Amino acid sequence: MKNVNQGIRKKDAMALLMGKPVYMDDLAPRDCLIVKVLRSPHANAMIQSVKTDAAMKVPGIAAVYTWEDVPAERFTMAGQTYPEPSPYDRLILDRHVRYVGDPVAIVAGETEDAVDRALKLVKVQYEVLPAILDFRTAKDNEILVHPEDSWRSLCPVGADNKRNLCASDVSGQGDVDAVLAECDVVAEGTYHTLADQQAMMETFRTCCYFDAYGRLNILSSTQIVFHVRRIISNALGIPKSKIRVVKPRIGGGFGAKQTVVSEIFPAFVTWKTGRPSKMIFSRTESQTASTPRHEMEVSVRVGATKDGIIQAIDVYTLSNTGAYGEHGPTTVGLSGHKSIPLYGTPRAHRFAYDVVYTNVMSAGAYRGYGATQGIFAVESAVNQLAEKLHMDPVELRLKNVVRQGDVMPAYYGETAASCTLDQCLMRTAEMIGWKEKFPCRDMGNGKVRSVGIAMAMQGSAISGVDVGSASIKLNEDGYYTLTIGAADMGTGCDTILAQMAAECLDCSTDQITVYGADTDASPYDSGSYASSTTYVTGKAVERACGKLLEKMEDKAAELLRARYAADVSGAELEFDGTRFLDPATGESVTLTDLGTASMCGSQEAIQVTETHSSPVSPPPFMAGAVEIELDKETGHVEILDYAAVVDCGTVINPNLARVQTEGGIVQGIGMALYENVQYDKKGHMMNNSFMQYKIPTRLDMGRLRVEFESSYEPTGPFGAKSIGEIVINTPSPAIAHAIANATGLWFKELPITSEKIAMGLLKK
């Protein structure tokens, strides 16, 4: 192939490298009102009064809004396909504030200085209420986070606001308890993962303005332009036709921008004042008033025969959605449905969960989307099972791993039509030198080197839900314009989709201009999340190009008949990427001829729009192994080597896939060792900046090595599956395994800090 499976440079690479104005704040109108919000200092309180008189007297202040000024219709800020599983539990501003950071008032002014001064002059009286800060106590607690009767859930997800439940469910197959009772060995444990921040370089930011037709235009750093349009429509109570949403370049999202975090406030200001406005979150706001990963406690039981055949897996997840239910009902499902199916041998499995409201910042979407937490728990339990069986954990996995052709009951009954997980596992072990290094080696200086391993799977879009679309047209110069609704978050989807189009049309990617995402111009697309873009939108591109090629053949045959009286049909022509040739006569028409002719006297545009949604979600698979050096005196862990092998079907762009994998591994290292959202006893976040909230640097990631063990997915474009999310899922269980091999201590709560290790060794 000329384009697919080639390391082609990103289409926006030079613009980004040269600092061209491509981000939201580069493109925002210069006369925007500056928008900020006053935030609650209490974890749970009712607002008694808000005095705005003094704030309005500050020179340059245009407006101050409180809960009395906004619509009373509840909505969700989760960027999901309608009807959203997430409950409608939000107001733009609410009299009842439910976490430290909840918006209390919106202030808009001519300058940032004026707005900052005005914020200090807004006087609020609160009735402080008891708060629920420990999610283990939330279910059926007498304190209700959402006591209001206007709360509603659109989908049957087991939600009940009168029980602090955002979602609840049980599923499975077989009698798990009976099978576990028959097992020779059972490993069990409860694993606690704390919230993690996406920590993307570009914070949340949006600008809004009215166009010449009186429509609200929203320019926002978002992954979900069409969902933003619907959410703003719901929040403001205005028709969707009155709203246009456009995405500029995005400086990272990782799922954070699958939620409407910043868009609501400037949209409301512009709608009320008629003036352009913009809101840019500070890093502190992004840390304290956004949508981090869900804190989860995952209890696992894994039972096996004495020769290591896994017979049953039982998983229960308690998930903390925080003050609001964005993504609460959907993330939790992945903790079981993307961990249990890694193993193809169990006779029985059960997966149950509860998602609860608490008085902390609401959680949301983050790369891995619940699978990360579940895989940490299940893979850690399997490593402990291997220890109990006195068996090599690689050999144990090879006895039980899901293989191509297996039906996966815990994965909605889908068949693994493309799976090289066993090969990924063997190659990863070979890369890390598993046989020579497992379990550990004493270096003789108080330091130990050890290895750990884990597997992972994810999905490729939400089956039967996610929609991808693509429009492609031939221009008069023989080049093509590809219009999409998916959002390139820096991951390179514009480039990857252009590679697919170029492969279909036998041309260079330079001949494909990509435009997106714009709700006015783009065909409908669910957005860039759930690992869907390559698999779903890519298939739409493939189909659109196939239809365009048929149109071009017919038009070329028409021109040949008109010019040369040729007796030829489109199906008989040969296309080499630049011209259509009649093999019988040797006559041809070029793409330029075709494009030009379609603009004069033509009855049909040479343009096609195709839409695709998949009934299945073929999982990508991955194995990851780590070698660490651990200082037994200080507990310090140094990552020496990380080897990863990924099965994402056909690799569309090896360079971009490798960068995706490396970036996900580093984020996983941060989750395992450093990142830790912490609250004090009153619900105030203690690490609200990068001074306190530690993320990995280049010095922390060690040596990263990535390979691909390709399969061929028959339902994907060119045999491709997803890669965006799976890559974050193996580091935490692999690192926990390596630490256990080095110390003899199993740490079941993330992050595993040096202090925890040192204190554990001291106690031991």
PDB file of N, CA, C and O in Angstrom, residues 191-235:
ATOM      1  N   TYR A 191      -9.167  -3.376  45.061  1.00  0.00           N
ATOM      2  CA  TYR A 191      -8.173  -2.479  44.474  1.00  0.00           C
ATOM      3  C   TYR A 191      -8.780  -1.086  44.342  1.00  0.00           C
ATOM      4  O   TYR A 191      -9.873  -0.931  43.801  1.00  0.00           O
ATOM      5  N   HIS A 192      -8.048  -0.103  44.822  1.00  0.00           N
ATOM      6  CA  HIS A 192      -8.558   1.266  44.900  1.00  0.00           C
ATOM      7  C   HIS A 192      -7.733   2.162  43.978  1.00  0.00           C
ATOM      8  O   HIS A 192      -6.517   2.282  44.134  1.00  0.00           O
ATOM      9  N   THR A 193      -8.396   2.752  43.007  1.00  0.00           N
ATOM     10  CA  THR A 193      -7.731   3.716  42.126  1.00  0.00           C
ATOM     11  C   THR A 193      -8.329   5.089  42.387  1.00  0.00           C
ATOM     12  O   THR A 193      -9.546   5.258  42.335  1.00  0.00           O
ATOM     13  N   LEU A 194      -7.480   6.059  42.654  1.00  0.00           N
ATOM     14  CA  LEU A 194      -7.942   7.414  42.921  1.00  0.00           C
ATOM     15  C   LEU A 194      -8.163   8.162  41.614  1.00  0.00           C
ATOM     16  O   LEU A 194      -7.785   7.712  40.532  1.00  0.00           O
ATOM     17  N   ALA A 195      -8.773   9.314  41.719  1.00  0.00           N
ATOM     18  CA  ALA A 195      -9.004  10.145  40.539  1.00  0.00           C
ATOM     19  C   ALA A 195      -7.677  10.625  39.965  1.00  0.00           C
ATOM     20  O   ALA A 195      -6.714  10.854  40.705  1.00  0.00           O
ATOM     21  N   ASP A 196      -7.625  10.765  38.635  1.00  0.00           N
ATOM     22  CA  ASP A 196      -6.449  11.309  37.950  1.00  0.00           C
ATOM     23  C   ASP A 196      -6.901  12.391  36.992  1.00  0.00           C
ATOM     24  O   ASP A 196      -7.953  12.274  36.356  1.00  0.00           O
ATOM     25  N   GLN A 197      -6.074  13.425  36.849  1.00  0.00           N
ATOM     26  CA  GLN A 197      -6.382  14.508  35.922  1.00  0.00           C
ATOM     27  C   GLN A 197      -5.777  14.234  34.542  1.00  0.00           C
ATOM     28  O   GLN A 197      -4.667  13.721  34.433  1.00  0.00           O
ATOM     29  N   GLN A 198      -6.521  14.625  33.509  1.00  0.00           N
ATOM     30  CA  GLN A 198      -6.009  14.460  32.144  1.00  0.00           C
ATOM     31  C   GLN A 198      -4.772  15.326  31.896  1.00  0.00           C
ATOM     32  O   GLN A 198      -3.896  14.957  31.118  1.00  0.00           O
ATOM     33  N   ALA A 199      -4.698  16.478  32.542  1.00  0.00           N
ATOM     34  CA  ALA A 199      -3.517  17.347  32.514  1.00  0.00           C
ATOM     35  C   ALA A 199      -3.046  17.666  31.098  1.00  0.00           C
ATOM     36  O   ALA A 199      -1.847  17.737  30.830  1.00  0.00           O
ATOM     37  N   MET A 200      -3.992  17.880  30.178  1.00  0.00           N
ATOM     38  CA  MET A 200      -3.619  18.263  28.812  1.00  0.00           C
ATOM     39  C   MET A 200      -2.972  19.652  28.836  1.00  0.00           C
ATOM     40  O   MET A 200      -3.255  20.468  29.705  1.00  0.00           O
ATOM     41  N   MET A 201      -2.101  19.908  27.867  1.00  0.00           N
ATOM     42  CA  MET A 201      -1.352  21.172  27.851  1.00  0.00           C
ATOM     43  C   MET A 201      -2.271  22.377  27.705  1.00  0.00           C
ATOM     44  O   MET A 201      -2.092  23.387  28.373  1.00  0.00           O
ATOM     45  N   GLU A 202      -3.256  22.277  26.813  1.00  0.00           N
ATOM     46  CA  GLU A 202      -4.199  23.382  26.611  1.00  0.00           C
ATOM     47  C   GLU A 202      -5.373  23.205  27.551  1.00  0.00           C
ATOM     48  O   GLU A 202      -6.081  22.200  27.504  1.00  0.00           O
ATOM     49  N   THR A 203      -5.606  24.197  28.403  1.00  0.00           N
ATOM     50  CA  THR A 203      -6.737  24.117  29.330  1.00  0.00           C
ATOM     51  C   THR A 203      -8.052  24.287  28.558  1.00  0.00           C
ATOM     52  O   THR A 203      -8.070  24.540  27.356  1.00  0.00           O
ATOM     53  N   PHE A 204      -9.157  24.159  29.264  1.00  0.00           N
ATOM     54  CA  PHE A 204     -10.480  24.344  28.654  1.00  0.00           C
ATOM     55  C   PHE A 204     -10.634  25.799  28.214  1.00  0.00           C
ATOM     56  O   PHE A 204     -10.274  26.721  28.945  1.00  0.00           O
ATOM     57  N   ARG A 205     -11.184  25.996  27.013  1.00  0.00           N
ATOM     58  CA  ARG A 205     -11.339  27.368  26.509  1.00  0.00           C
ATOM     59  C   ARG A 205     -12.367  27.423  25.387  1.00  0.00           C
ATOM     60  O   ARG A 205     -12.452  26.530  24.555  1.00  0.00           O
ATOM     61  N   THR A 206     -13.144  28.503  25.395  1.00  0.00           N
ATOM     62  CA  THR A 206     -14.239  28.675  24.436  1.00  0.00           C
ATOM     63  C   THR A 206     -14.450  30.157  24.173  1.00  0.00           C
ATOM     64  O   THR A 206     -14.326  30.974  25.091  1.00  0.00           O
ATOM     65  N   CYS A 207     -14.780  30.516  22.931  1.00  0.00           N
ATOM     66  CA  CYS A 207     -15.281  31.861  22.655  1.00  0.00           C
ATOM     67  C   CYS A 207     -16.594  31.748  21.883  1.00  0.00           C
ATOM     68  O   CYS A 207     -16.823  30.768  21.170  1.00  0.00           O
ATOM     69  N   CYS A 208     -17.447  32.755  22.055  1.00  0.00           N
ATOM     70  CA  CYS A 208     -18.777  32.744  21.442  1.00  0.00           C
ATOM     71  C   CYS A 208     -19.073  34.113  20.830  1.00  0.00           C
ATOM     72  O   CYS A 208     -18.625  35.143  21.357  1.00  0.00           O
ATOM     73  N   TYR A 209     -19.830  34.114  19.745  1.00  0.00           N
ATOM     74  CA  TYR A 209     -20.219  35.368  19.105  1.00  0.00           C
ATOM     75  C   TYR A 209     -21.429  35.112  18.209  1.00  0.00           C
ATOM     76  O   TYR A 209     -21.711  33.967  17.817  1.00  0.00           O
ATOM     77  N   PHE A 210     -22.142  36.175  17.876  1.00  0.00           N
ATOM     78  CA  PHE A 210     -23.258  36.081  16.938  1.00  0.00           C
ATOM     79  C   PHE A 210     -22.749  36.374  15.531  1.00  0.00           C
ATOM     80  O   PHE A 210     -21.925  37.275  15.323  1.00  0.00           O
ATOM     81  N   ASP A 211     -23.241  35.618  14.557  1.00  0.00           N
ATOM     82  CA  ASP A 211     -22.875  35.896  13.169  1.00  0.00           C
ATOM     83  C   ASP A 211     -23.900  36.846  12.543  1.00  0.00           C
ATOM     84  O   ASP A 211     -24.806  37.345  13.220  1.00  0.00           O
ATOM     85  N   ALA A 212     -23.753  37.094  11.252  1.00  0.00           N
ATOM     86  CA  ALA A 212     -24.622  38.058  10.564  1.00  0.00           C
ATOM     87  C   ALA A 212     -26.073  37.601  10.516  1.00  0.00           C
ATOM     88  O   ALA A 212     -26.979  38.405  10.241  1.00  0.00           O
ATOM     89  N   TYR A 213     -26.318  36.314  10.762  1.00  0.00           N
ATOM     90  CA  TYR A 213     -27.677  35.780  10.699  1.00  0.00           C
ATOM     91  C   TYR A 213     -28.289  35.614  12.083  1.00  0.00           C
ATOM     92  O   TYR A 213     -29.337  34.974  12.232  1.00  0.00           O
ATOM     93  N   GLY A 214     -27.625  36.156  13.107  1.00  0.00           N
ATOM     94  CA  GLY A 214     -28.158  36.096  14.459  1.00  0.00           C
ATOM     95  C   GLY A 214     -28.034  34.738  15.109  1.00  0.00           C
ATOM     96  O   GLY A 214     -28.791  34.422  16.031  1.00  0.00           O
ATOM     97  N   ARG A 215     -27.096  33.925  14.634  1.00  0.00           N
ATOM     98  CA  ARG A 215     -26.897  32.587  15.197  1.00  0.00           C
ATOM     99  C   ARG A 215     -25.714  32.606  16.156  1.00  0.00           C
ATOM    100  O   ARG A 215     -24.709  33.293  15.938  1.00  0.00           O
ATOM    101  N   LEU A 216     -25.827  31.832  17.224  1.00  0.00           N
ATOM    102  CA  LEU A 216     -24.779  31.734  18.226  1.00  0.00           C
ATOM    103  C   LEU A 216     -23.668  30.832  17.702  1.00  0.00           C
ATOM    104  O   LEU A 216     -23.876  29.634  17.489  1.00  0.00           O
ATOM    105  N   ASN A 217     -22.500  31.401  17.490  1.00  0.00           N
ATOM    106  CA  ASN A 217     -21.331  30.646  17.035  1.00  0.00           C
ATOM    107  C   ASN A 217     -20.430  30.347  18.224  1.00  0.00           C
ATOM    108  O   ASN A 217     -20.100  31.248  19.009  1.00  0.00           O
ATOM    109  N   ILE A 218     -20.034  29.093  18.355  1.00  0.00           N
ATOM    110  CA  ILE A 218     -19.185  28.648  19.460  1.00  0.00           C
ATOM    111  C   ILE A 218     -17.906  28.067  18.887  1.00  0.00           C
ATOM    112  O   ILE A 218     -17.941  27.079  18.136  1.00  0.00           O
ATOM    113  N   LEU A 219     -16.786  28.699  19.198  1.00  0.00           N
ATOM    114  CA  LEU A 219     -15.467  28.196  18.802  1.00  0.00           C
ATOM    115  C   LEU A 219     -14.829  27.637  20.059  1.00  0.00           C
ATOM    116  O   LEU A 219     -14.517  28.389  20.994  1.00  0.00           O
ATOM    117  N   SER A 220     -14.655  26.314  20.101  1.00  0.00           N
ATOM    118  CA  SER A 220     -14.248  25.711  21.364  1.00  0.00           C
ATOM    119  C   SER A 220     -13.260  24.576  21.142  1.00  0.00           C
ATOM    120  O   SER A 220     -13.341  23.842  20.153  1.00  0.00           O
ATOM    121  N   SER A 221     -12.368  24.432  22.093  1.00  0.00           N
ATOM    122  CA  SER A 221     -11.433  23.309  22.107  1.00  0.00           C
ATOM    123  C   SER A 221     -12.184  22.094  22.634  1.00  0.00           C
ATOM    124  O   SER A 221     -12.193  21.813  23.824  1.00  0.00           O
ATOM    125  N   THR A 222     -12.827  21.381  21.721  1.00  0.00           N
ATOM    126  CA  THR A 222     -13.718  20.289  22.107  1.00  0.00           C
ATOM    127  C   THR A 222     -13.529  19.081  21.206  1.00  0.00           C
ATOM    128  O   THR A 222     -13.116  19.207  20.053  1.00  0.00           O
ATOM    129  N   GLN A 223     -13.864  17.909  21.722  1.00  0.00           N
ATOM    130  CA  GLN A 223     -13.822  16.671  20.954  1.00  0.00           C
ATOM    131  C   GLN A 223     -15.180  16.345  20.326  1.00  0.00           C
ATOM    132  O   GLN A 223     -15.286  15.374  19.578  1.00  0.00           O
ATOM    133  N   ILE A 224     -16.213  17.141  20.604  1.00  0.00           N
ATOM    134  CA  ILE A 224     -17.592  16.698  20.352  1.00  0.00           C
ATOM    135  C   ILE A 224     -18.475  17.839  19.846  1.00  0.00           C
ATOM    136  O   ILE A 224     -19.406  18.255  20.529  1.00  0.00           O
ATOM    137  N   VAL A 225     -18.208  18.352  18.669  1.00  0.00           N
ATOM    138  CA  VAL A 225     -18.922  19.559  18.227  1.00  0.00           C
ATOM    139  C   VAL A 225     -20.435  19.358  18.176  1.00  0.00           C
ATOM    140  O   VAL A 225     -21.198  20.256  18.563  1.00  0.00           O
ATOM    141  N   PHE A 226     -20.900  18.222  17.708  1.00  0.00           N
ATOM    142  CA  PHE A 226     -22.348  18.026  17.594  1.00  0.00           C
ATOM    143  C   PHE A 226     -22.999  17.847  18.963  1.00  0.00           C
ATOM    144  O   PHE A 226     -24.124  18.305  19.189  1.00  0.00           O
ATOM    145  N   HIS A 227     -22.325  17.194  19.877  1.00  0.00           N
ATOM    146  CA  HIS A 227     -22.873  17.062  21.231  1.00  0.00           C
ATOM    147  C   HIS A 227     -22.889  18.415  21.943  1.00  0.00           C
ATOM    148  O   HIS A 227     -23.818  18.708  22.701  1.00  0.00           O
ATOM    149  N   VAL A 228     -21.873  19.243  21.715  1.00  0.00           N
ATOM    150  CA  VAL A 228     -21.862  20.586  22.300  1.00  0.00           C
ATOM    151  C   VAL A 228     -23.097  21.356  21.844  1.00  0.00           C
ATOM    152  O   VAL A 228     -23.769  22.014  22.650  1.00  0.00           O
ATOM    153  N   ARG A 229     -23.413  21.254  20.571  1.00  0.00           N
ATOM    154  CA  ARG A 229     -24.583  21.972  20.044  1.00  0.00           C
ATOM    155  C   ARG A 229     -25.852  21.537  20.775  1.00  0.00           C
ATOM    156  O   ARG A 229     -26.670  22.374  21.178  1.00  0.00           O
ATOM    157  N   ARG A 230     -26.027  20.232  20.957  1.00  0.00           N
ATOM    158  CA  ARG A 230     -27.230  19.749  21.647  1.00  0.00           C
ATOM    159  C   ARG A 230     -27.250  20.178  23.110  1.00  0.00           C
ATOM    160  O   ARG A 230     -28.290  20.588  23.642  1.00  0.00           O
ATOM    161  N   ILE A 231     -26.103  20.087  23.780  1.00  0.00           N
ATOM    162  CA  ILE A 231     -26.044  20.422  25.206  1.00  0.00           C
ATOM    163  C   ILE A 231     -26.324  21.908  25.425  1.00  0.00           C
ATOM    164  O   ILE A 231     -27.071  22.290  26.341  1.00  0.00           O
ATOM    165  N   ILE A 232     -25.743  22.768  24.607  1.00  0.00           N
ATOM    166  CA  ILE A 232     -26.004  24.210  24.723  1.00  0.00           C
ATOM    167  C   ILE A 232     -27.471  24.504  24.431  1.00  0.00           C
ATOM    168  O   ILE A 232     -28.106  25.342  25.085  1.00  0.00           O
ATOM    169  N   SER A 233     -28.027  23.819  23.459  1.00  0.00           N
ATOM    170  CA  SER A 233     -29.452  23.981  23.151  1.00  0.00           C
ATOM    171  C   SER A 233     -30.306  23.616  24.359  1.00  0.00           C
ATOM    172  O   SER A 233     -31.244  24.344  24.721  1.00  0.00           O
ATOM    173  N   ASN A 234     -29.978  22.502  25.006  1.00  0.00           N
ATOM    174  CA  ASN A 234     -30.727  22.083  26.201  1.00  0.00           C
ATOM    175  C   ASN A 234     -30.566  23.087  27.339  1.00  0.00           C
ATOM    176  O   ASN A 234     -31.531  23.425  28.032  1.00  0.00           O
ATOM    177  N   ALA A 235     -29.323  23.555  27.538  1.00  0.00           N
ATOM    178  CA  ALA A 235     -29.043  24.439  28.675  1.00  0.00           C
ATOM    179  C   ALA A 235     -29.699  25.808  28.510  1.00  0.00           C
ATOM    180  O   ALA A 235     -30.246  26.369  29.465  1.00  0.00           O
TER     181      ALA A 235
END
